[in-house]
Amino acid sequence: MRKLSVLLLLIILRPGFISGQQDPLSSQYMFNLHYFNPGSSGISGMVCATALLRQQWVGFKGAPVTTLFTVNAPLRLLKSPGGVGLIVDNDKTGFDSDIRLGGTYSYHIDLGSGKLGIGIMLGMLNKS
């Protein structure tokens, strides 16, 4: 029991770097379904581009700022029932900056009363 107490105390008091994770925040997510669901790429049947800027705690130095740009389009030229898209995201909080770049692909299945979009996203993240 004593060893466990000492181990827990060392873990709690351990010096070092502890970094929390913060996902980019978007308070207007309903205007950009493509960012959260790659299966929606091109599902509207037209080219769709969205740009969003979110600032939190305006006026404070190092306050979180999220900039997001997405574009997606159907693959009508290739006669394919799907779509492709591009997502560029810059999330800055204090000294940390995350830049994401991703490409999306979706395949659409017509269900009669609607469409089912199955999608995949491949991307990269640059943390600095």
Coordinates of C-alpha atoms in Angstrom, one line a residue:
M1 CA 0.0 0.0 0.0
R2 CA 2.9 2.3 0.8
K3 CA 4.5 1.7 -2.6
L4 CA 1.2 2.6 -4.3
S5 CA 0.9 5.8 -2.3
V6 CA 4.4 6.8 -3.1
L7 CA 3.9 6.0 -6.8
L8 CA 0.7 8.0 -7.0
L9 CA 2.4 11.0 -5.2
L10 CA 5.3 10.9 -7.7
I11 CA 2.9 10.8 -10.7
I12 CA 1.0 13.7 -9.3
L13 CA 4.0 15.8 -8.5
R14 CA 6.1 14.8 -11.5
P15 CA 7.6 17.7 -13.3
G16 CA 7.4 17.8 -17.0
F17 CA 5.2 18.9 -19.8
I18 CA 1.6 18.1 -19.7
S19 CA -0.4 19.2 -22.7
G20 CA -4.2 19.1 -23.0
Q21 CA -6.0 18.5 -26.2
Q22 CA -8.4 21.0 -27.7
D23 CA -10.4 20.3 -30.7
P24 CA -11.3 23.3 -32.9
L25 CA -14.5 24.8 -31.8
S26 CA -17.2 25.8 -34.3
S27 CA -20.4 27.3 -33.0
Q28 CA -22.0 27.4 -36.5
Y29 CA -21.5 23.8 -37.3
M30 CA -24.9 23.5 -39.0
F31 CA -23.5 25.6 -41.9
N32 CA -20.6 23.3 -42.6
L33 CA -21.6 19.6 -42.5
H34 CA -18.7 18.7 -44.7
Y35 CA -16.2 19.5 -41.9
F36 CA -17.8 17.0 -39.5
N37 CA -19.0 14.4 -42.1
P38 CA -16.9 13.6 -45.1
G39 CA -19.9 11.6 -46.4
S40 CA -21.6 14.8 -47.3
S41 CA -19.0 15.8 -49.9
G42 CA -20.9 16.8 -53.0
I43 CA -24.3 15.5 -51.8
S44 CA -26.0 18.9 -52.6
G45 CA -25.2 18.4 -56.3
M46 CA -23.3 21.7 -56.6
V47 CA -20.0 23.2 -55.6
C48 CA -20.2 24.4 -52.0
A49 CA -17.5 26.6 -50.3
T50 CA -17.6 27.7 -46.7
A51 CA -15.3 30.0 -44.7
L52 CA -15.7 30.4 -40.9
L53 CA -13.8 32.5 -38.3
R54 CA -14.3 32.0 -34.6
Q55 CA -12.7 34.2 -32.0
Q56 CA -13.0 33.4 -28.3
W57 CA -12.2 35.9 -25.5
V58 CA -11.7 38.8 -27.9
G59 CA -9.1 41.3 -26.6
F60 CA -7.1 38.8 -24.6
K61 CA -3.6 38.0 -25.7
G62 CA -3.3 34.4 -26.9
A63 CA -7.1 33.9 -27.1
P64 CA -8.3 31.0 -29.2
V65 CA -8.9 31.7 -32.9
T66 CA -10.2 29.1 -35.3
T67 CA -10.2 29.7 -39.1
L68 CA -11.8 27.2 -41.3
F69 CA -12.2 26.8 -45.1
T70 CA -13.9 24.0 -46.9
V71 CA -15.0 23.3 -50.4
N72 CA -16.7 20.2 -51.8
A73 CA -18.2 19.3 -55.2
P74 CA -20.0 16.4 -56.9
L75 CA -18.1 14.2 -59.3
R76 CA -20.6 14.8 -62.2
L77 CA -17.8 15.2 -64.8
L78 CA -16.7 11.6 -64.1
K79 CA -20.3 10.3 -64.0
S80 CA -19.6 9.1 -60.5
P81 CA -22.3 9.1 -57.7
G82 CA -20.0 10.7 -55.2
G83 CA -18.1 13.8 -54.3
V84 CA -14.7 15.2 -53.3
G85 CA -13.7 18.0 -51.0
L86 CA -10.9 19.9 -49.4
I87 CA -10.7 21.1 -45.7
V88 CA -8.1 23.7 -44.5
D89 CA -8.2 24.5 -40.8
N90 CA -6.0 26.8 -38.6
D91 CA -6.6 26.6 -34.8
K92 CA -4.4 28.9 -32.7
T93 CA -4.5 28.9 -28.9
G94 CA -1.8 30.9 -27.1
F95 CA 1.6 29.7 -28.4
D96 CA 0.1 26.6 -30.0
S97 CA -1.0 26.5 -33.6
D98 CA -2.5 23.5 -35.4
I99 CA -2.9 23.6 -39.2
R100 CA -4.9 20.8 -40.7
L101 CA -5.2 20.0 -44.4
G102 CA -7.5 17.2 -45.6
G103 CA -9.0 15.7 -48.7
T104 CA -12.4 14.0 -48.6
Y105 CA -14.1 11.5 -50.9
S106 CA -17.7 10.2 -50.6
Y107 CA -19.8 7.7 -52.4
H108 CA -23.6 8.3 -52.5
I109 CA -26.3 5.7 -52.6
D110 CA -29.8 6.8 -53.7
L111 CA -32.4 5.4 -51.3
G112 CA -35.4 6.8 -53.0
S113 CA -36.5 9.1 -50.2
G114 CA -33.0 10.5 -49.8
K115 CA -29.3 9.7 -50.2
L116 CA -26.8 7.9 -48.1
G117 CA -23.3 9.3 -48.2
I118 CA -20.3 7.1 -47.1
G119 CA -17.1 9.1 -46.9
I120 CA -13.5 9.0 -46.0
M121 CA -11.0 11.8 -45.1
L122 CA -7.2 11.7 -45.5
G123 CA -5.2 14.5 -44.1
M124 CA -2.3 15.9 -42.2
L125 CA -1.8 17.9 -39.0
N126 CA 1.0 20.4 -38.4
K127 CA 1.5 21.2 -34.7
S128 CA 3.7 24.1 -33.8

